[in-house]
Coordinates of C-alpha atoms in Angstrom, one line a residue:
Chain E
M4 CA 87.1 -94.7 166.4
S5 CA 84.3 -92.9 167.0
A6 CA 83.0 -94.8 170.0
G7 CA 86.5 -93.8 171.5
T8 CA 86.3 -90.1 171.2
Q9 CA 82.4 -90.2 171.7
D10 CA 82.1 -90.6 175.2
G11 CA 83.5 -88.1 178.2
H12 CA 84.5 -85.1 176.0
A13 CA 83.2 -82.1 176.2
P14 CA 79.9 -80.9 174.1
P15 CA 81.4 -78.8 171.1
G16 CA 81.3 -75.2 171.9
S17 CA 82.6 -75.3 175.4
P18 CA 86.0 -74.8 176.0
H19 CA 87.8 -77.9 175.3
G20 CA 91.2 -79.7 175.3
E21 CA 90.7 -80.1 178.9
E22 CA 92.2 -83.8 178.9
A23 CA 95.4 -82.7 178.0
A24 CA 97.2 -82.9 181.3
H25 CA 97.2 -80.3 184.1
G26 CA 99.9 -80.1 186.9
S27 CA 98.6 -78.9 190.8
L28 CA 99.8 -76.6 193.1
A29 CA 100.8 -79.8 195.0
G30 CA 102.5 -81.1 191.7
Y31 CA 104.6 -78.0 190.7
V32 CA 105.9 -77.6 194.4
T33 CA 107.0 -81.2 194.7
G34 CA 108.6 -81.0 191.3
F35 CA 110.6 -78.1 192.6
V36 CA 112.0 -78.9 195.5
L37 CA 113.0 -82.1 193.9
S38 CA 114.6 -80.4 191.3
V39 CA 116.4 -78.0 193.8
I40 CA 117.9 -81.3 195.8
L41 CA 118.6 -82.6 192.6
T42 CA 120.7 -79.8 191.1
A43 CA 122.2 -78.6 194.4
I44 CA 124.1 -82.5 195.2
P45 CA 125.9 -82.4 192.0
F46 CA 127.1 -79.2 192.1
W47 CA 128.3 -79.9 195.7
L48 CA 130.2 -83.1 194.6
V49 CA 131.7 -81.0 191.9
M50 CA 132.3 -78.4 194.1
N51 CA 133.8 -79.6 196.8
H52 CA 135.8 -82.9 195.5
V53 CA 133.3 -85.0 197.6
L54 CA 133.9 -88.2 195.9
P55 CA 137.4 -89.7 196.0
T56 CA 137.7 -90.2 192.1
A57 CA 136.7 -88.1 189.0
V58 CA 135.2 -91.1 188.0
A59 CA 132.9 -91.6 191.2
T60 CA 131.7 -88.0 190.6
T61 CA 131.5 -88.3 186.9
L62 CA 128.9 -91.5 187.3
A63 CA 127.4 -89.6 190.8
V64 CA 126.6 -86.5 188.1
M65 CA 124.9 -88.4 185.2
A66 CA 123.1 -90.3 187.6
L67 CA 121.3 -87.7 189.7
A68 CA 120.8 -85.8 186.3
V69 CA 118.8 -88.5 184.3
A70 CA 116.4 -88.7 187.6
Q71 CA 116.1 -84.9 187.8
I72 CA 114.8 -85.3 184.0
F73 CA 112.8 -87.8 184.9
V74 CA 111.0 -85.5 187.8
H75 CA 110.9 -82.6 185.3
M76 CA 109.2 -84.9 182.6
V77 CA 106.7 -86.1 185.3
F78 CA 105.7 -83.1 187.2
F79 CA 106.2 -80.3 185.0
L80 CA 105.6 -81.8 181.4
H81 CA 103.2 -84.0 183.2
M82 CA 104.3 -87.2 180.6
N83 CA 102.2 -90.2 181.6
T84 CA 101.3 -93.6 179.3
K85 CA 98.1 -91.9 178.9
S86 CA 98.3 -88.7 177.2
E87 CA 97.1 -88.1 173.8
G88 CA 96.4 -91.7 173.7
G89 CA 99.7 -93.0 174.1
W90 CA 101.3 -91.1 171.3
S91 CA 103.2 -88.9 172.9
M92 CA 104.6 -91.5 175.1
L93 CA 105.3 -93.5 171.9
A94 CA 107.1 -90.5 170.1
L95 CA 109.6 -89.7 173.6
I96 CA 110.5 -93.6 173.8
F97 CA 111.0 -93.2 170.0
T98 CA 113.4 -90.1 170.1
L99 CA 115.3 -91.8 173.0
V100 CA 116.0 -94.4 171.4
V101 CA 117.6 -92.6 168.3
V102 CA 118.9 -90.5 171.1
T103 CA 121.0 -93.4 172.6
I104 CA 122.2 -94.5 169.5
A105 CA 123.1 -91.2 168.1
L106 CA 124.8 -90.9 171.4
T107 CA 126.3 -93.9 171.8
G108 CA 127.3 -94.6 167.8
S109 CA 129.2 -90.9 167.8
V110 CA 131.1 -91.5 171.1
W111 CA 132.1 -95.0 170.1
V112 CA 133.0 -94.6 166.5
M113 CA 134.9 -91.5 167.2
F114 CA 136.7 -93.5 170.4
H115 CA 138.3 -95.9 167.8
L116 CA 139.1 -93.6 165.3
N117 CA 141.1 -91.5 168.1
A118 CA 143.3 -94.5 168.9
N119 CA 143.8 -95.2 165.6
M120 CA 145.5 -91.7 164.9
T121 CA 149.1 -91.2 165.0
P122 CA 149.7 -89.5 168.5
M123 CA 150.5 -85.9 168.3
S124 CA 152.4 -83.9 170.4
A125 CA 151.0 -80.4 171.8
H126 CA 153.8 -79.2 170.2
D127 CA 152.7 -81.0 166.8
M128 CA 148.9 -79.6 167.5
R129 CA 149.5 -76.2 167.7
N130 CA 151.3 -76.0 164.5
A131 CA 148.6 -77.8 162.6
P132 CA 147.1 -76.6 159.8
Chain U
M26 CA 82.1 -92.0 158.7
S27 CA 82.2 -91.6 154.7
T28 CA 79.8 -94.4 154.6
S29 CA 77.2 -92.6 156.8
L30 CA 78.3 -89.5 154.7
D31 CA 76.7 -91.9 151.4
I32 CA 73.9 -93.6 153.3
A33 CA 72.4 -89.3 153.8
P34 CA 73.9 -87.5 151.5
A35 CA 71.4 -84.4 152.4
G36 CA 70.6 -85.4 155.8
S37 CA 72.1 -82.5 158.2
E38 CA 72.2 -85.6 161.0
P39 CA 75.4 -87.0 160.0
V40 CA 77.0 -84.0 158.7
S41 CA 76.4 -82.3 162.1
F42 CA 77.4 -85.5 164.3
Y43 CA 81.1 -85.1 162.1
V44 CA 81.2 -81.2 162.9
A45 CA 80.9 -82.0 166.4
E46 CA 83.3 -84.5 166.2
E47 CA 86.3 -82.6 164.7
H48 CA 85.9 -79.2 166.7
G49 CA 84.9 -80.8 169.6
H50 CA 88.1 -83.0 170.2
H51 CA 90.4 -83.3 167.3
P52 CA 92.0 -79.7 166.7
E53 CA 92.8 -79.5 170.3
N54 CA 94.5 -82.5 170.8
G55 CA 96.4 -82.1 167.4
T56 CA 98.1 -78.9 168.1
L57 CA 99.4 -80.4 171.9
L58 CA 100.8 -83.4 170.1
G59 CA 101.8 -81.9 167.1
F60 CA 104.1 -79.4 168.9
W61 CA 105.1 -82.6 171.4
L62 CA 106.9 -84.0 168.4
Y63 CA 108.4 -80.7 167.4
L64 CA 109.6 -80.4 170.5
M65 CA 110.7 -84.3 169.7
S66 CA 112.8 -83.5 166.9
D67 CA 114.2 -80.4 168.5
C68 CA 115.3 -82.8 171.4
L69 CA 117.2 -84.6 168.1
V70 CA 119.1 -81.1 168.0
F71 CA 120.2 -81.3 171.0
A72 CA 121.3 -84.4 170.7
V73 CA 123.4 -84.2 168.1
L74 CA 125.2 -81.1 169.4
F75 CA 125.8 -82.8 172.4
A76 CA 126.8 -85.8 170.7
T77 CA 129.7 -83.1 168.9
Y78 CA 130.6 -82.2 171.9
A79 CA 130.9 -85.5 173.6
V80 CA 133.1 -86.3 170.8
L81 CA 135.1 -83.0 170.4
G82 CA 135.2 -81.5 174.4
R83 CA 138.6 -83.0 174.8
N84 CA 140.1 -81.5 171.7
Y85 CA 141.6 -78.1 173.3
A86 CA 144.4 -77.5 170.7
A87 CA 146.7 -76.6 173.5
G88 CA 144.3 -73.9 174.6
P89 CA 142.3 -73.7 177.8
S90 CA 140.1 -76.8 179.4
G91 CA 136.6 -76.8 180.9
A92 CA 138.4 -76.6 184.3
D93 CA 140.3 -73.7 183.0
L94 CA 137.2 -71.6 182.4
F95 CA 134.0 -72.6 183.8
E96 CA 132.8 -70.6 186.9
L97 CA 130.4 -72.9 188.7
P98 CA 128.7 -70.2 191.0
T99 CA 128.2 -68.2 187.9
V100 CA 126.7 -71.8 186.2
A101 CA 124.7 -72.6 189.8
L102 CA 122.9 -69.0 189.5
N103 CA 122.2 -69.2 186.3
T104 CA 120.6 -73.0 186.1
S105 CA 118.7 -71.6 189.5
M106 CA 117.3 -68.7 187.4
L107 CA 115.7 -71.3 184.6
L108 CA 114.3 -73.5 187.6
L109 CA 113.0 -70.5 189.7
S110 CA 111.4 -69.6 185.9
S111 CA 109.6 -73.4 185.4
I112 CA 108.0 -73.1 188.7
T113 CA 106.6 -69.4 188.0
Y114 CA 105.5 -70.7 185.1
G115 CA 103.8 -73.3 186.3
F116 CA 102.1 -70.9 188.7
V117 CA 101.4 -69.2 185.2
M118 CA 99.4 -72.3 184.1
L119 CA 97.7 -73.0 187.3
A120 CA 96.1 -69.3 187.3
V121 CA 95.0 -69.9 183.3
E122 CA 93.3 -73.2 184.4
K123 CA 91.2 -70.8 187.5
G124 CA 90.8 -67.9 184.7
K125 CA 92.6 -65.4 186.4
Q126 CA 93.9 -63.1 183.8
T127 CA 95.5 -60.4 186.0
P128 CA 97.9 -63.1 188.2
A129 CA 98.6 -65.0 185.0
L130 CA 100.2 -62.4 183.3
V131 CA 102.5 -61.2 186.8
W132 CA 103.6 -64.8 186.7
L133 CA 104.4 -64.7 183.0
A134 CA 106.4 -61.4 183.8
I135 CA 108.1 -63.0 186.7
T136 CA 108.9 -65.8 184.3
G137 CA 110.1 -63.8 181.6
L138 CA 112.3 -61.7 184.1
F139 CA 113.9 -65.0 184.9
G140 CA 114.5 -66.1 181.7
M141 CA 116.3 -61.9 180.7
A142 CA 118.6 -62.8 183.9
F143 CA 119.6 -66.5 182.4
V144 CA 119.9 -65.3 179.1
G145 CA 122.4 -62.1 180.3
L146 CA 124.3 -64.2 182.3
E147 CA 125.0 -67.1 179.6
L148 CA 125.4 -63.9 177.6
S149 CA 128.0 -62.1 180.1
E150 CA 129.7 -65.4 180.3
F151 CA 130.1 -65.9 176.4
A152 CA 131.6 -62.5 176.0
H153 CA 133.7 -62.7 179.1
L154 CA 135.2 -66.3 177.1
I155 CA 135.6 -64.4 174.1
H156 CA 137.2 -61.5 175.9
E157 CA 140.0 -63.9 177.3
G158 CA 140.6 -65.1 173.6
A159 CA 138.6 -68.4 174.5
G160 CA 135.8 -67.3 172.0
P161 CA 134.7 -70.6 169.7
Q162 CA 137.3 -70.0 166.8
R163 CA 140.2 -71.1 169.7
S164 CA 139.8 -75.1 169.6
A165 CA 137.2 -77.9 168.9
F166 CA 136.6 -78.1 172.5
L167 CA 135.1 -74.2 172.2
S168 CA 133.6 -74.7 168.9
S169 CA 131.0 -77.5 170.3
F170 CA 130.8 -75.6 174.0
F171 CA 129.7 -72.3 172.4
A172 CA 127.5 -74.5 169.4
L173 CA 125.3 -76.3 172.2
V174 CA 125.1 -73.4 174.5
G175 CA 124.3 -70.8 172.2
T176 CA 121.9 -72.9 170.5
H177 CA 120.2 -73.7 174.0
G178 CA 120.5 -69.6 174.7
L179 CA 118.9 -68.9 171.2
H180 CA 116.1 -70.9 172.0
V181 CA 115.4 -69.3 175.6
S182 CA 115.5 -66.2 173.9
V183 CA 112.7 -66.9 171.3
G184 CA 111.0 -68.1 174.0
I185 CA 111.1 -64.9 175.7
I186 CA 110.0 -63.4 172.6
W187 CA 107.4 -65.6 172.1
L188 CA 106.6 -65.1 176.0
I189 CA 106.0 -61.2 175.5
T190 CA 104.0 -61.5 172.3
L191 CA 101.0 -64.1 174.4
M192 CA 101.2 -61.3 177.1
V193 CA 100.1 -58.7 174.7
Q194 CA 97.8 -61.3 173.4
V195 CA 96.2 -62.2 176.7
K196 CA 96.2 -58.6 177.4
Q197 CA 94.2 -57.9 174.3
R198 CA 91.6 -60.9 174.0
G199 CA 92.0 -62.5 177.3
L200 CA 92.1 -66.4 178.8
I201 CA 90.7 -67.2 175.2
P202 CA 90.7 -70.8 174.5
E203 CA 93.5 -70.3 171.7
N204 CA 95.3 -68.8 173.7
K205 CA 95.5 -71.5 176.7
R206 CA 96.7 -73.4 174.2
R207 CA 99.4 -71.3 173.1
L208 CA 100.2 -70.4 175.9
M209 CA 100.1 -74.9 176.8
C210 CA 102.4 -75.3 174.1
L211 CA 104.7 -72.2 175.7
S212 CA 104.7 -74.7 178.7
M213 CA 105.9 -77.5 177.2
F214 CA 108.8 -75.8 175.4
W215 CA 109.8 -73.8 178.6
H216 CA 110.0 -77.0 180.8
F217 CA 111.2 -78.9 177.6
L218 CA 114.2 -76.2 177.7
D219 CA 115.3 -76.8 181.6
V220 CA 115.1 -80.6 180.7
V221 CA 117.8 -79.5 178.2
W222 CA 119.8 -77.6 180.2
I223 CA 119.6 -80.3 183.4
G224 CA 122.0 -82.0 180.3
V225 CA 124.2 -79.0 179.9
F226 CA 124.8 -77.7 183.2
S227 CA 125.5 -81.9 184.6
F228 CA 127.7 -82.9 181.4
V229 CA 128.9 -79.8 179.8
Y230 CA 129.8 -77.6 182.8
L231 CA 130.1 -80.0 185.7
I232 CA 131.6 -83.1 184.1
G233 CA 133.9 -80.3 182.3
A234 CA 135.2 -78.5 185.6
L235 CA 136.5 -82.2 186.7
R236 CA 138.5 -82.4 183.7

């Protein structure tokens, strides 16, 4: 335990914590340019009705959002497998698993619940308690 | 660790070694990792709100839908405000790394102004919706919309308060290690909120405008 923390860290008293990942100007600018592109495309797709179907547009918007989140994670939040000895990546993966279960689980269960409900007209809904 | 202390309880050497390790390495990484864990738990809060919106987002109760309400040019402007504030916060961190206090404060102020523009635009959008009768009590869709977008806006507002506090701190104490650490944490918080906003504008506004 002490062997790993012993070598290669600043002596006590000097400004410490420099092991935390820092960005460079080039990194931030790259991330920003990529983000602008990945933001502009989905807005353009939706506002100009570029793709023929709504489903295709939805899938494209989702895919671009995932790509942009990835860009932010790498260039702005400086995520990598080594920071904090891998613990931040582990926490991220765990969170992503829980988030995936929560999102897909909710949508899945509630979709089936809706499908099994008695159909309601707009008129019924307006007068619903 | 404890064995070395047991062998030489009165010796100063093992104790100083222990102290050196504690101060030289652990607290700093501990704060940043701990803050990252907080962000991950915050991520779960947003995931639950996203899930709620995913389930309720089409229950209009014969009221207006997203396609009727959302004004995408405003959302695009809002998004660019947050994106610009993200890169200006990057410039803050670059200035902090070089120990340049004045540029860091200037970039912090610019970041704060972009953040305020974002919150201002969002509040005016909310006011407009409520004025039109599309408030949170109108339908399940609008309840979940206000809950999700409002929680994000609240986070950004708290981030701005934190940012102003840190500006005062840096002004008074300079770029001491403690302030650097705090600026690091706010950096993570700020970029994290931008990541959440990607989900909001894609999933809520853009896909909502399609329906």
